[in-house]
């Protein structure tokens, strides 16, 4: 669905599908160059990163294997708990791999911060982050994300894989949810 299909549930659109695709194509060019000849592994964080992973990997010219991890996230609330629990681990050993973590959004940064520290203990050759979205004003820990799609305000957003209580992940655009939906 597009934002126009559910406009009563939305406050405003922040990033259109077209803008996201153009930006991911640019980031893919950088990643193609940065990882040429390297043993790359894309690590997606379920479920929010499904859309960005699917679109990003197809913009790449290098062949990049992907693996998936599931960690505890917001649940049905709109605030980060900071508590991270692995619900599904990777299938791939990270030993010697150049890991690129693909994320939907960096909000507080607490989830990624925990993940990055955890991956370091598994012997990856390098670890970088690609995030479709980032909320610079909401960050509680410094995350040095090398590839960022768009910086956005600290509002709660949905679409492009991001949900509210498992709804709206299929929205093609990124939008701010209208407060009446969750209050
Ligand atoms: P963080 O630990 O950086 O605060 O965010 C952890 C996870 O919470 C993100 O990967 C994402 O799945 C979810 N999240 C953060 N901000 C938002 C948001 O604005 N909307 C939605 N739907 N999920 C978010
Ligand atoms: Mg996530």
Short mmCIF file of N, CA and C in Angstrom, two decimals, residues 109-180:
data_model
loop_
_atom_site.label_atom_id
_atom_site.label_comp_id
_atom_site.label_asym_id
_atom_site.label_seq_id
_atom_site.Cartn_x
_atom_site.Cartn_y
_atom_site.Cartn_z
N UNK A 109 19.60 3.48 19.56
CA UNK A 109 20.88 2.85 19.25
C UNK A 109 21.23 1.71 20.19
N UNK A 110 20.38 1.50 21.19
CA UNK A 110 20.69 0.51 22.23
C UNK A 110 20.76 -0.91 21.67
N UNK A 111 19.83 -1.23 20.76
CA UNK A 111 19.81 -2.58 20.18
C UNK A 111 21.09 -2.84 19.39
N UNK A 112 21.41 -1.91 18.50
CA UNK A 112 22.60 -2.07 17.65
C UNK A 112 23.87 -2.09 18.48
N UNK A 113 23.93 -1.22 19.46
CA UNK A 113 25.10 -1.14 20.31
C UNK A 113 25.38 -2.51 20.94
N UNK A 114 24.34 -3.12 21.41
CA UNK A 114 24.47 -4.44 22.02
C UNK A 114 24.91 -5.47 20.98
N UNK A 115 24.26 -5.43 19.81
CA UNK A 115 24.58 -6.39 18.74
C UNK A 115 26.02 -6.27 18.27
N UNK A 116 26.48 -5.04 18.08
CA UNK A 116 27.83 -4.82 17.57
C UNK A 116 28.87 -5.35 18.55
N UNK A 117 28.65 -5.07 19.83
CA UNK A 117 29.57 -5.59 20.85
C UNK A 117 29.56 -7.11 20.86
N UNK A 118 28.37 -7.67 20.68
CA UNK A 118 28.22 -9.13 20.67
C UNK A 118 28.95 -9.74 19.46
N UNK A 119 28.80 -9.12 18.29
CA UNK A 119 29.44 -9.65 17.08
C UNK A 119 30.96 -9.58 17.17
N UNK A 120 31.48 -8.56 17.84
CA UNK A 120 32.93 -8.44 17.98
C UNK A 120 33.52 -9.66 18.66
N UNK A 121 32.77 -10.22 19.59
CA UNK A 121 33.28 -11.39 20.31
C UNK A 121 33.27 -12.64 19.43
N UNK A 122 32.62 -12.57 18.27
CA UNK A 122 32.52 -13.75 17.40
C UNK A 122 33.57 -13.77 16.28
N UNK A 123 34.53 -12.85 16.33
CA UNK A 123 35.67 -12.93 15.42
C UNK A 123 35.46 -12.40 14.01
N UNK A 124 34.50 -11.50 13.81
CA UNK A 124 34.33 -10.89 12.49
C UNK A 124 35.58 -10.08 12.14
N UNK A 125 35.93 -10.06 10.83
CA UNK A 125 37.09 -9.29 10.38
C UNK A 125 36.80 -7.79 10.45
N UNK A 126 35.56 -7.41 10.17
CA UNK A 126 35.13 -6.02 10.32
C UNK A 126 33.62 -6.02 10.50
N UNK A 127 33.13 -4.96 11.13
CA UNK A 127 31.68 -4.82 11.33
C UNK A 127 31.29 -3.38 11.01
N UNK A 128 30.37 -3.22 10.06
CA UNK A 128 29.84 -1.89 9.74
C UNK A 128 28.32 -1.97 9.77
N UNK A 129 27.70 -0.79 9.73
CA UNK A 129 26.24 -0.71 9.82
C UNK A 129 25.66 0.06 8.64
N UNK A 130 24.61 -0.50 8.05
CA UNK A 130 23.79 0.23 7.09
C UNK A 130 22.39 0.33 7.69
N UNK A 131 21.90 1.55 7.82
CA UNK A 131 20.55 1.76 8.36
C UNK A 131 19.75 2.61 7.39
N UNK A 132 18.54 2.17 7.09
CA UNK A 132 17.69 2.94 6.18
C UNK A 132 17.35 4.30 6.78
N UNK A 133 17.13 4.31 8.10
CA UNK A 133 16.73 5.53 8.79
C UNK A 133 17.51 5.69 10.08
N UNK A 134 17.66 6.94 10.49
CA UNK A 134 18.32 7.22 11.77
C UNK A 134 17.66 8.43 12.40
N UNK A 135 17.46 8.36 13.74
CA UNK A 135 16.91 9.52 14.47
C UNK A 135 18.03 10.10 15.31
N UNK A 136 18.76 11.08 14.80
CA UNK A 136 19.95 11.60 15.50
C UNK A 136 19.62 12.14 16.89
N UNK A 137 18.43 12.74 17.06
CA UNK A 137 18.10 13.36 18.34
C UNK A 137 17.65 12.35 19.40
N UNK A 138 17.42 11.11 18.98
CA UNK A 138 16.94 10.09 19.93
C UNK A 138 18.05 9.18 20.41
N UNK A 139 19.23 9.30 19.80
CA UNK A 139 20.30 8.36 20.10
C UNK A 139 20.82 8.51 21.53
N UNK A 140 20.86 7.38 22.24
CA UNK A 140 21.35 7.39 23.62
C UNK A 140 22.77 6.88 23.71
N UNK A 141 23.19 6.11 22.70
CA UNK A 141 24.58 5.67 22.61
C UNK A 141 25.09 6.01 21.21
N UNK A 142 26.37 6.29 21.12
CA UNK A 142 26.98 6.65 19.84
C UNK A 142 27.11 5.42 18.95
N UNK A 143 26.45 5.43 17.82
CA UNK A 143 26.61 4.35 16.83
C UNK A 143 27.23 4.95 15.58
N UNK A 144 28.38 4.40 15.21
CA UNK A 144 29.09 4.94 14.06
C UNK A 144 28.62 4.20 12.80
N UNK A 145 27.40 4.56 12.33
CA UNK A 145 26.85 3.88 11.15
C UNK A 145 27.49 4.46 9.89
N UNK A 146 28.13 3.58 9.09
CA UNK A 146 28.86 4.05 7.92
C UNK A 146 27.91 4.43 6.77
N UNK A 147 26.79 3.71 6.67
CA UNK A 147 25.86 3.94 5.57
C UNK A 147 24.47 4.23 6.13
N UNK A 148 23.98 5.44 5.93
CA UNK A 148 22.67 5.83 6.46
C UNK A 148 21.80 6.38 5.33
N UNK A 149 20.57 5.87 5.26
CA UNK A 149 19.64 6.33 4.24
C UNK A 149 19.21 7.76 4.49
N UNK A 150 18.43 7.96 5.54
CA UNK A 150 17.89 9.28 5.85
C UNK A 150 17.91 9.53 7.36
N UNK A 151 18.31 10.74 7.74
CA UNK A 151 18.12 11.20 9.11
C UNK A 151 16.73 11.79 9.22
N UNK A 152 16.00 11.38 10.26
CA UNK A 152 14.62 11.84 10.43
C UNK A 152 14.42 12.36 11.85
N UNK A 153 13.31 13.10 12.08
CA UNK A 153 13.01 13.57 13.44
C UNK A 153 12.66 12.39 14.35
N UNK A 154 12.53 12.68 15.65
CA UNK A 154 12.36 11.59 16.63
C UNK A 154 10.94 11.04 16.75
N UNK A 155 10.07 11.32 15.79
CA UNK A 155 8.71 10.79 15.85
C UNK A 155 8.69 9.28 15.60
N UNK A 156 7.63 8.64 16.05
CA UNK A 156 7.44 7.21 15.79
C UNK A 156 6.96 7.02 14.36
N UNK A 157 7.73 6.27 13.58
CA UNK A 157 7.39 6.09 12.17
C UNK A 157 7.01 4.64 11.86
N UNK A 158 6.28 4.51 10.76
CA UNK A 158 5.87 3.18 10.29
C UNK A 158 6.10 3.09 8.79
N UNK A 159 6.03 1.88 8.29
CA UNK A 159 6.17 1.65 6.85
C UNK A 159 7.56 1.20 6.48
N UNK A 160 7.72 0.72 5.27
CA UNK A 160 8.98 0.20 4.77
C UNK A 160 9.58 -0.80 5.76
N UNK A 161 8.73 -1.70 6.26
CA UNK A 161 9.18 -2.75 7.18
C UNK A 161 8.91 -2.44 8.64
N UNK A 162 8.72 -1.17 8.95
CA UNK A 162 8.50 -0.78 10.35
C UNK A 162 7.02 -0.89 10.71
N UNK A 163 6.76 -1.44 11.89
CA UNK A 163 5.38 -1.72 12.28
C UNK A 163 4.92 -0.90 13.47
N UNK A 164 3.62 -0.88 13.65
CA UNK A 164 3.04 -0.56 14.94
C UNK A 164 2.16 -1.75 15.29
N UNK A 165 2.53 -2.51 16.33
CA UNK A 165 1.80 -3.73 16.71
C UNK A 165 1.56 -4.63 15.50
N UNK A 166 2.64 -4.85 14.71
CA UNK A 166 2.66 -5.72 13.53
C UNK A 166 1.86 -5.19 12.34
N UNK A 167 1.32 -3.99 12.45
CA UNK A 167 0.60 -3.40 11.31
C UNK A 167 1.54 -2.47 10.54
N UNK A 168 1.16 -2.20 9.32
CA UNK A 168 1.78 -1.19 8.45
C UNK A 168 3.15 -1.53 7.88
N UNK A 169 3.67 -2.75 8.10
CA UNK A 169 5.00 -3.06 7.56
C UNK A 169 5.02 -2.97 6.04
N UNK A 170 3.89 -3.28 5.41
CA UNK A 170 3.80 -3.30 3.95
C UNK A 170 3.59 -1.94 3.32
N UNK A 171 3.45 -0.90 4.13
CA UNK A 171 3.38 0.46 3.56
C UNK A 171 4.69 0.75 2.85
N UNK A 172 4.60 1.19 1.60
CA UNK A 172 5.81 1.39 0.80
C UNK A 172 6.61 2.61 1.23
N UNK A 173 5.92 3.60 1.79
CA UNK A 173 6.58 4.85 2.19
C UNK A 173 6.86 4.82 3.69
N UNK A 174 7.70 5.73 4.15
CA UNK A 174 7.94 5.88 5.59
C UNK A 174 7.13 7.08 6.06
N UNK A 175 6.29 6.88 7.09
CA UNK A 175 5.41 7.96 7.53
C UNK A 175 5.34 8.01 9.04
N UNK A 176 4.96 9.19 9.54
CA UNK A 176 4.72 9.35 10.97
C UNK A 176 3.29 8.93 11.25
N UNK A 177 3.14 8.03 12.22
CA UNK A 177 1.82 7.54 12.59
C UNK A 177 1.05 8.64 13.30
N UNK A 178 -0.24 8.80 12.98
CA UNK A 178 -1.05 9.79 13.67
C UNK A 178 -1.26 9.35 15.12
N UNK A 179 -1.09 10.26 16.08
CA UNK A 179 -1.19 9.90 17.51
C UNK A 179 -2.51 9.21 17.86
N UNK A 180 -3.61 9.53 17.18
CA UNK A 180 -4.89 8.92 17.54
C UNK A 180 -4.88 7.39 17.34
#
